[in-house]
PDB file of C-alpha atoms in Angstrom:
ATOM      1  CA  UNK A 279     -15.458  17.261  20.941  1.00 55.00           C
ATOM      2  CA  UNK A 280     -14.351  14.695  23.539  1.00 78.00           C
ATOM      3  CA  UNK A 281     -15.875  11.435  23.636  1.00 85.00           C
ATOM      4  CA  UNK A 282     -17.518   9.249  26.214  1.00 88.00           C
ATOM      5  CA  UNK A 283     -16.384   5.663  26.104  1.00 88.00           C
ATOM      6  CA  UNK A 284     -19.778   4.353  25.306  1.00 88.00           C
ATOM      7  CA  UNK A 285     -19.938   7.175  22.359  1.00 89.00           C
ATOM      8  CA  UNK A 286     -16.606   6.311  21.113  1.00 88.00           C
ATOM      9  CA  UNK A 287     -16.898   2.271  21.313  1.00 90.00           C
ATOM     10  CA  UNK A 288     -20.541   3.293  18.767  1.00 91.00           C
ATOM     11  CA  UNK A 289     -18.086   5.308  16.258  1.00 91.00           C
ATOM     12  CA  UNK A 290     -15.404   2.876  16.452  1.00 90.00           C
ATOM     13  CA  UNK A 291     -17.594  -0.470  15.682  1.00 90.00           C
ATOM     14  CA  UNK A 292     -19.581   1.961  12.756  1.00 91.00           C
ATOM     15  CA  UNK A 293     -16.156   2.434  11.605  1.00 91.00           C
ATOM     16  CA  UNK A 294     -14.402  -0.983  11.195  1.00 89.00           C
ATOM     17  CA  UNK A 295     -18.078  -2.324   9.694  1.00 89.00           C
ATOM     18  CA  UNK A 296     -17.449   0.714   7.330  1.00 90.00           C
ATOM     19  CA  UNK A 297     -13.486   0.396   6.653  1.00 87.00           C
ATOM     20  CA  UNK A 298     -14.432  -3.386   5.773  1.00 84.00           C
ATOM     21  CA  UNK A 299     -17.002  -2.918   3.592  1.00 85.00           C
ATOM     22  CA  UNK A 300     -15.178  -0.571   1.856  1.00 82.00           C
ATOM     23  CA  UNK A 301     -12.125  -3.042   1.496  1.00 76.00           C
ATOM     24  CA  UNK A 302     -14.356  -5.687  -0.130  1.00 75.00           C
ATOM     25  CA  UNK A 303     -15.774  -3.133  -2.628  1.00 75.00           C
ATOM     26  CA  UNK A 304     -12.865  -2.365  -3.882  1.00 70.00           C
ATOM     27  CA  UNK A 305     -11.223  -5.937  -3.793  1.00 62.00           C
ATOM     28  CA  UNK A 306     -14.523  -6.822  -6.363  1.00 63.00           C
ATOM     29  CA  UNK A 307     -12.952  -3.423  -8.442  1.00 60.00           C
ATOM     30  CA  UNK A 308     -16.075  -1.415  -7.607  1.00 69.00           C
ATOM     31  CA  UNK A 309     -14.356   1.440  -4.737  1.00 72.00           C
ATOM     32  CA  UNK A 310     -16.891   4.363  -4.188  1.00 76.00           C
ATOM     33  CA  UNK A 311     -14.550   6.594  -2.002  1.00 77.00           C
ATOM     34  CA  UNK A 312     -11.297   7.901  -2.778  1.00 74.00           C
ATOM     35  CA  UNK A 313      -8.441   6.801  -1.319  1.00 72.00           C
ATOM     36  CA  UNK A 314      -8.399  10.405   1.130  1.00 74.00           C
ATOM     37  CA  UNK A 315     -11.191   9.619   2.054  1.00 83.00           C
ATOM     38  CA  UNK A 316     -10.617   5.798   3.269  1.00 83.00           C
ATOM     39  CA  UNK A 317      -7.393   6.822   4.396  1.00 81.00           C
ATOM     40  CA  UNK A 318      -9.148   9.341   7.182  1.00 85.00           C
ATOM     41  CA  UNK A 319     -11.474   6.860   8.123  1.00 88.00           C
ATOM     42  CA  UNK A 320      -8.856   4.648   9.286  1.00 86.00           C
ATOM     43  CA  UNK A 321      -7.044   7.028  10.344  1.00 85.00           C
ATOM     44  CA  UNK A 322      -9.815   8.309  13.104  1.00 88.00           C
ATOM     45  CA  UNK A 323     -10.613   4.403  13.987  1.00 89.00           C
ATOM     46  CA  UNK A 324      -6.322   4.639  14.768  1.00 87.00           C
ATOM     47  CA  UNK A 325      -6.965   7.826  16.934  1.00 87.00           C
ATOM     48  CA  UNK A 326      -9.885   6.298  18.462  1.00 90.00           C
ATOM     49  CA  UNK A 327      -8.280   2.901  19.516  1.00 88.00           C
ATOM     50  CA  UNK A 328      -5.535   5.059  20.959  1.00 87.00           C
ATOM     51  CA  UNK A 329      -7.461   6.894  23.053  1.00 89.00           C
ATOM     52  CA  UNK A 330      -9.761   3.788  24.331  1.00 90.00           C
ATOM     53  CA  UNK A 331      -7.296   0.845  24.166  1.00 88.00           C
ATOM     54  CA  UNK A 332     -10.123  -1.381  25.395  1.00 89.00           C
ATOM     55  CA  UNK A 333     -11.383  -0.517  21.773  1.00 86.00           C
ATOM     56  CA  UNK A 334      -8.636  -1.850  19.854  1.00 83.00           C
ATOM     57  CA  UNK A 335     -10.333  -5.207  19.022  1.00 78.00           C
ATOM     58  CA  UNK A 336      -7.739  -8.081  17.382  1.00 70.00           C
ATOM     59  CA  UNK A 337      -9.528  -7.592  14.050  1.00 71.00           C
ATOM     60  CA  UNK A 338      -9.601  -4.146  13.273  1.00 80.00           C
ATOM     61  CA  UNK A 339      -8.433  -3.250  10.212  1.00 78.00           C
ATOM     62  CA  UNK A 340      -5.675  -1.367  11.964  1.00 78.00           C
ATOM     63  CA  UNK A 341      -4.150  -4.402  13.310  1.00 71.00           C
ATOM     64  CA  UNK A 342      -3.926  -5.407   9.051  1.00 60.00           C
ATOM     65  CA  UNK A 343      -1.684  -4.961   6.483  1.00 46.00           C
ATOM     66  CA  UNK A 344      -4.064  -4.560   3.744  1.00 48.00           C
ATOM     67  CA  UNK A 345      -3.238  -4.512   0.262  1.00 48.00           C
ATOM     68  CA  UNK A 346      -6.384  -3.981  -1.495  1.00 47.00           C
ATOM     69  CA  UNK A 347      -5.356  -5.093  -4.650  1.00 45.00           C
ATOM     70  CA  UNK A 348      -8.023  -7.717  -6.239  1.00 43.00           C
ATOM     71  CA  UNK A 349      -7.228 -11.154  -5.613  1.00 52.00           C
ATOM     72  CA  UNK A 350      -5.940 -12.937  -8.945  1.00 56.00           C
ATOM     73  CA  UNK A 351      -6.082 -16.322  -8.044  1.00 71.00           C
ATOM     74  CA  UNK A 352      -1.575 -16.354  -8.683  1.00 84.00           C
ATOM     75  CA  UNK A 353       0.136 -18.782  -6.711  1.00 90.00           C
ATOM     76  CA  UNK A 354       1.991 -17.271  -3.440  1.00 90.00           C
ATOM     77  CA  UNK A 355       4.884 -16.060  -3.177  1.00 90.00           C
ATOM     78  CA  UNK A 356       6.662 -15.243   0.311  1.00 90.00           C
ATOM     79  CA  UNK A 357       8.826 -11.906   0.307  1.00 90.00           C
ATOM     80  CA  UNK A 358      12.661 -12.295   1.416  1.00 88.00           C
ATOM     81  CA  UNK A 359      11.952  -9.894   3.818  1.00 87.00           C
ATOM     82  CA  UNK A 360       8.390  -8.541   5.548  1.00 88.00           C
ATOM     83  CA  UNK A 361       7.154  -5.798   3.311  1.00 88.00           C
ATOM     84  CA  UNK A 362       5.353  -3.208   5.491  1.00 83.00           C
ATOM     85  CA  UNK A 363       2.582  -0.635   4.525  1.00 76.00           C
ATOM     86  CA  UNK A 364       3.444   2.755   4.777  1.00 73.00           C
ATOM     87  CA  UNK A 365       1.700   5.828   7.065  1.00 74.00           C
ATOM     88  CA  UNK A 366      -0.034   8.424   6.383  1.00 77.00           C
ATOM     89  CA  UNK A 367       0.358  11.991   8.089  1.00 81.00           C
ATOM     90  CA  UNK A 368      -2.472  14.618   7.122  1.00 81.00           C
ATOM     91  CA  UNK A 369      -0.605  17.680   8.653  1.00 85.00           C
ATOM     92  CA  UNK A 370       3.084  19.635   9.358  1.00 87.00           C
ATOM     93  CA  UNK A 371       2.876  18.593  12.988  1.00 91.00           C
ATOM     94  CA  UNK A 372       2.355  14.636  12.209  1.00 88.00           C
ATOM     95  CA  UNK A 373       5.215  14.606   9.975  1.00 87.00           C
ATOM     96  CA  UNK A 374       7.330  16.609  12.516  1.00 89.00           C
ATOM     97  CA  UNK A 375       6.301  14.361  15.130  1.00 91.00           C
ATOM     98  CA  UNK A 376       7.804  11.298  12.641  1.00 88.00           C
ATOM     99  CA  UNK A 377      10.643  13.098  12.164  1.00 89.00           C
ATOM    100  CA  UNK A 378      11.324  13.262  15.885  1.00 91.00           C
ATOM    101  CA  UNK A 379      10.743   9.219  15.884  1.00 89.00           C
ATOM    102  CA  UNK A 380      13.170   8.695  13.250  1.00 86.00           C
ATOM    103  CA  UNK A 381      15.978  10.744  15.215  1.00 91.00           C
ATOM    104  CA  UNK A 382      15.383   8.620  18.076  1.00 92.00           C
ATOM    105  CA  UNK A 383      16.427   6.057  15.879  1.00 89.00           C
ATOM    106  CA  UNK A 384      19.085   7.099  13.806  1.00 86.00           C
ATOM    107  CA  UNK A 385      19.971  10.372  14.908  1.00 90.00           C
ATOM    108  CA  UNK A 386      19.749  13.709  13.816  1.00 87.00           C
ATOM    109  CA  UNK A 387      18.105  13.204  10.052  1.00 78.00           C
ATOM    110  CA  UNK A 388      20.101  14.263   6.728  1.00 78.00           C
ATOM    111  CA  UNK A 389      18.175  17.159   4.374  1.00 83.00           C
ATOM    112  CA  UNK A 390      14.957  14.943   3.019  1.00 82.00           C
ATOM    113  CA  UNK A 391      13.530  15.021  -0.259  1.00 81.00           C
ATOM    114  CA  UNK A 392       9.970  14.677  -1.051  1.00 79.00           C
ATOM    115  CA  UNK A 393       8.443  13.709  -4.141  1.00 77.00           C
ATOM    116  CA  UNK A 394       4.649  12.747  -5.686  1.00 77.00           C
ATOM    117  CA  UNK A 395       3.634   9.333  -4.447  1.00 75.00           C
ATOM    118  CA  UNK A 396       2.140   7.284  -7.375  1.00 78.00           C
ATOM    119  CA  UNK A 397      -0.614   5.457  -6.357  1.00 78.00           C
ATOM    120  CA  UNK A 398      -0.816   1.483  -7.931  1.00 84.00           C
ATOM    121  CA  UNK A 399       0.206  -1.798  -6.410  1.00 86.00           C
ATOM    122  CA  UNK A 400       3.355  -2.394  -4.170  1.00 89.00           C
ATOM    123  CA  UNK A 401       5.378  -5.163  -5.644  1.00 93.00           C
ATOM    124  CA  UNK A 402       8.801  -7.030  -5.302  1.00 94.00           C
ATOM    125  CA  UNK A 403      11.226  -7.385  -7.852  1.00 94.00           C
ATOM    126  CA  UNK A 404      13.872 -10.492  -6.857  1.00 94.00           C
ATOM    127  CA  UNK A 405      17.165 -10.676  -9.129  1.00 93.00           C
ATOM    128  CA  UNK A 406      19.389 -13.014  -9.033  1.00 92.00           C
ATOM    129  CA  UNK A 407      23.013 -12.325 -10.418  1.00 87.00           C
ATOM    130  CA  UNK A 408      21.162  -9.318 -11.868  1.00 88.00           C
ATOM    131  CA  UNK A 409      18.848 -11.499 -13.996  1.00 90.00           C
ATOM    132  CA  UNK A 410      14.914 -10.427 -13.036  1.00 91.00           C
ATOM    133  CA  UNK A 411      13.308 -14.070 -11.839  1.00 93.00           C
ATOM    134  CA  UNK A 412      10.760 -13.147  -9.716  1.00 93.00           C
ATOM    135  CA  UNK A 413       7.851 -10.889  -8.837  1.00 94.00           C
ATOM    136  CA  UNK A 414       5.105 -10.525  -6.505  1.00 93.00           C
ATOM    137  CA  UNK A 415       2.243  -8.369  -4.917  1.00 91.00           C
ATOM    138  CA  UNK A 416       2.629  -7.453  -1.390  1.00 89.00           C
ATOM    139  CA  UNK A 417       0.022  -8.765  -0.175  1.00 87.00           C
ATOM    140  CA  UNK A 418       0.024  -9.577   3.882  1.00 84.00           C
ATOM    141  CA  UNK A 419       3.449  -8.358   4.184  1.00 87.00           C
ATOM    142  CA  UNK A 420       4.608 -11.742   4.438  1.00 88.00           C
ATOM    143  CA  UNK A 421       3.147 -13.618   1.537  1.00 89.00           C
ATOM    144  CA  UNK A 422       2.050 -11.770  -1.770  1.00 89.00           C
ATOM    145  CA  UNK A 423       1.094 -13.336  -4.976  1.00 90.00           C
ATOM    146  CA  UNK A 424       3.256 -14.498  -7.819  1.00 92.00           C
ATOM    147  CA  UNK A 425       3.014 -12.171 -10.792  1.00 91.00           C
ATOM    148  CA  UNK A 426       6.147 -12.824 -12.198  1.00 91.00           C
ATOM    149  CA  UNK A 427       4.784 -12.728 -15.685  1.00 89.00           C
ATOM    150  CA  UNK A 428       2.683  -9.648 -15.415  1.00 87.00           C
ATOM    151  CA  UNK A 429       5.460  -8.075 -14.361  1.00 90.00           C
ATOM    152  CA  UNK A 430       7.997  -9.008 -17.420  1.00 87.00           C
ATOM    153  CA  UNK A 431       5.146  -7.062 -19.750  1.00 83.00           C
ATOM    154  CA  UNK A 432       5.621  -3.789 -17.767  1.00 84.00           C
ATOM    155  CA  UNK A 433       8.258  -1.593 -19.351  1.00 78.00           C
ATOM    156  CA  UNK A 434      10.132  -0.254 -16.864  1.00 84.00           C
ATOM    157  CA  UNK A 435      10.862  -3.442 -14.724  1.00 89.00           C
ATOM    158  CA  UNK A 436      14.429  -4.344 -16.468  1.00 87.00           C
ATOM    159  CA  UNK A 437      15.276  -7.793 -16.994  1.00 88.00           C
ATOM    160  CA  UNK A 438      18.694  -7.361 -16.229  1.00 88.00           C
ATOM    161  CA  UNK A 439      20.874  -4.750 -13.792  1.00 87.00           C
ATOM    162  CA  UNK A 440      23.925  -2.973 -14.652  1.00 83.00           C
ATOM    163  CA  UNK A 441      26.725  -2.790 -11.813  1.00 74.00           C
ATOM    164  CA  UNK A 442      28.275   0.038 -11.494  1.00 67.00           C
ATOM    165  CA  UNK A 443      32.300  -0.570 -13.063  1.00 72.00           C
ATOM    166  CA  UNK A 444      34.330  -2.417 -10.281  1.00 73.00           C
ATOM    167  CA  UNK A 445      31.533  -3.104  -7.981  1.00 76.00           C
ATOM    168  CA  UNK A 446      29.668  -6.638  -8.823  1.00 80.00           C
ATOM    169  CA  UNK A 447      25.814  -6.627  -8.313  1.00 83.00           C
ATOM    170  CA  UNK A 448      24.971  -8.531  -5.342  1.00 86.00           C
ATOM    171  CA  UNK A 449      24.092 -11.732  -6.083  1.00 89.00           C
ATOM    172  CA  UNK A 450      20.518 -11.756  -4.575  1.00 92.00           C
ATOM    173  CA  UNK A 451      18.710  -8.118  -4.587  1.00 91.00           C
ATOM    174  CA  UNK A 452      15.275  -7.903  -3.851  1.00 92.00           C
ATOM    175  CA  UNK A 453      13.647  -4.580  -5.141  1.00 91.00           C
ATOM    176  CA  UNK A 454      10.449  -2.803  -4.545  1.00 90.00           C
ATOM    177  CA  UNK A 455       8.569  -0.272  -6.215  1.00 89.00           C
ATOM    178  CA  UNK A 456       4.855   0.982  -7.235  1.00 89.00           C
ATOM    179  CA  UNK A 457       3.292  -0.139 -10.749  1.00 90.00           C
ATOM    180  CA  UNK A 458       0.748   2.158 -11.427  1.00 89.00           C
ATOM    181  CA  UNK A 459      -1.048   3.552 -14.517  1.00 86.00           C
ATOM    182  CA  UNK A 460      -0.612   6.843 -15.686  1.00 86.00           C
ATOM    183  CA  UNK A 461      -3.265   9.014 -15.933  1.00 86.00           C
ATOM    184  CA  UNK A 462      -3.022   9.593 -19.946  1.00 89.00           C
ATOM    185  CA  UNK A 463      -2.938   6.030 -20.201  1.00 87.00           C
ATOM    186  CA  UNK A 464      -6.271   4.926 -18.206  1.00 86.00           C
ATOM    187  CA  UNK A 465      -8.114   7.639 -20.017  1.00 88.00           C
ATOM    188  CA  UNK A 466      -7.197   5.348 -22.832  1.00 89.00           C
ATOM    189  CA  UNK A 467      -8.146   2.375 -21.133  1.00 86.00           C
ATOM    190  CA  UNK A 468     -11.529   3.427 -20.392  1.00 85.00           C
ATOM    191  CA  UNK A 469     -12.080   4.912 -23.477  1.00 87.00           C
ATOM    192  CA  UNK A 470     -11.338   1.496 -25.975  1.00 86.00           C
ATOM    193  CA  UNK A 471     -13.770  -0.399 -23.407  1.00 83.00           C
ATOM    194  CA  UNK A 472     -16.301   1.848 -24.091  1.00 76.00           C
ATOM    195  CA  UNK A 473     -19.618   0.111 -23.941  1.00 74.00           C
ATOM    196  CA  UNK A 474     -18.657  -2.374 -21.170  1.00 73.00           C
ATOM    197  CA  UNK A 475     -17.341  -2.248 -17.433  1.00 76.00           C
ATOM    198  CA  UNK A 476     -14.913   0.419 -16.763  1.00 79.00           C
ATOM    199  CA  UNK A 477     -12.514   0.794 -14.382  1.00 80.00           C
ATOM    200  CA  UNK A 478     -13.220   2.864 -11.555  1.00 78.00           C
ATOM    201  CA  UNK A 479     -10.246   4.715 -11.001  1.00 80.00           C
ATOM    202  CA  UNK A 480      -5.863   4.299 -12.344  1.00 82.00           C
ATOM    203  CA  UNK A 481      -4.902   2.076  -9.382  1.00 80.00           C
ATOM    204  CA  UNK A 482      -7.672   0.134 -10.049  1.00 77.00           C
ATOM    205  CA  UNK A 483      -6.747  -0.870 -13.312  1.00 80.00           C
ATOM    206  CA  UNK A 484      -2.951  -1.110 -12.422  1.00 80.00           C
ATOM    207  CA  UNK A 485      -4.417  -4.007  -9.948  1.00 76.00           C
ATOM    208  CA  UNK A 486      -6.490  -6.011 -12.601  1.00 71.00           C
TER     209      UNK A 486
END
């Protein structure tokens, strides 16, 4: 149903005050929507601010790159290079439509693969002379936090890289990837903290 502009400027406010509350509950590690859920919410404040530029106000959370990981108190770290959020697409025709965008770009796309995304905290890996030295969250894009030593206690960061026979590692490679926590393993979590706080969902935990 279409909109009037005083109808849509009501929906939009209700849902930045909504998108923002929803960031600080679960930067205190107490979410109460699923990540769908806050991902259409933003998602129709995007539409919304399309339609009615005069809308798009210069904090929305749009305009953010939000990583709503809980704030650790780490010292910062700046990436080498920005490190972007990705999109989401809810249907065939908004992928297509990406598709088309990246073809504009690069020309006619090779055969893609898709895969399961795992859902946890965007990090950096930096290695120098394929020694691991250091990590961070993503945090604005620009400037995450320094969680060098969390990161050594995960198992599958490696400490050092192999180069493939003949061809020397590069001798600054920054590398980025998802921690998360497997589901098997935050039933376990949950279940030896039985009697006191839980965490509220995997990516939750994979933040604290």
């Amino acid at each position: 149903m279409a909109l009037t502009s005083d109808e849509a400027a009501t929906r939009a406010a209700a849902l930045r005050a909504e998108v923002v509350a929803h960031d600080a509950r679960y930067a205190s590690g107490r979410p109460v929507v699923a990540d769908a859920e806050y991902d259409a919410l933003v998602a129709e404040l995007r539409a919304l601010e399309a339609a009615f530029p005069e809308l798009a106000t210069a904090d929305s959370p749009t305009r953010r790159v939000i990583d709503r990981a809980p704030e650790g108190g780490f010292a910062p770290l700046r990436h080498l290079a920005p490190m972007m959020s990705l999109d989401n697409v809810f249907a065939p025709d908004e992928l297509r439509a990406w598709l088309r965008r990246v073809e504009e770009v690069v020309g006619p796309a090779p055969p893609l693969v898709c895969e399961l995304k795992m859902d946890g905290v965007a990090v950096s890996l930096t290695y120098e002379e394929g020694v691991f030295v250091r990590g961070g969250t993503r945090g604005d894009g620009s400037v995450g936090e320094d969680v060098t030593a969390n990161l050594r206690g995960v198992a599958g960061v490696r400490a050092t890289l192999d180069g493939a026979p003949g061809s020397p590692l590069p001798r600054l490679i920054e590398v980025r990837g998802e921690v998360y926590l497997p589901a098997e393993a935050f039933a376990r979590l949950n279940a030896a903290l039985a009697g006191g706080r839980r965490f509220a969902n995997p990516r939750n935990a994979a933040a604290g």
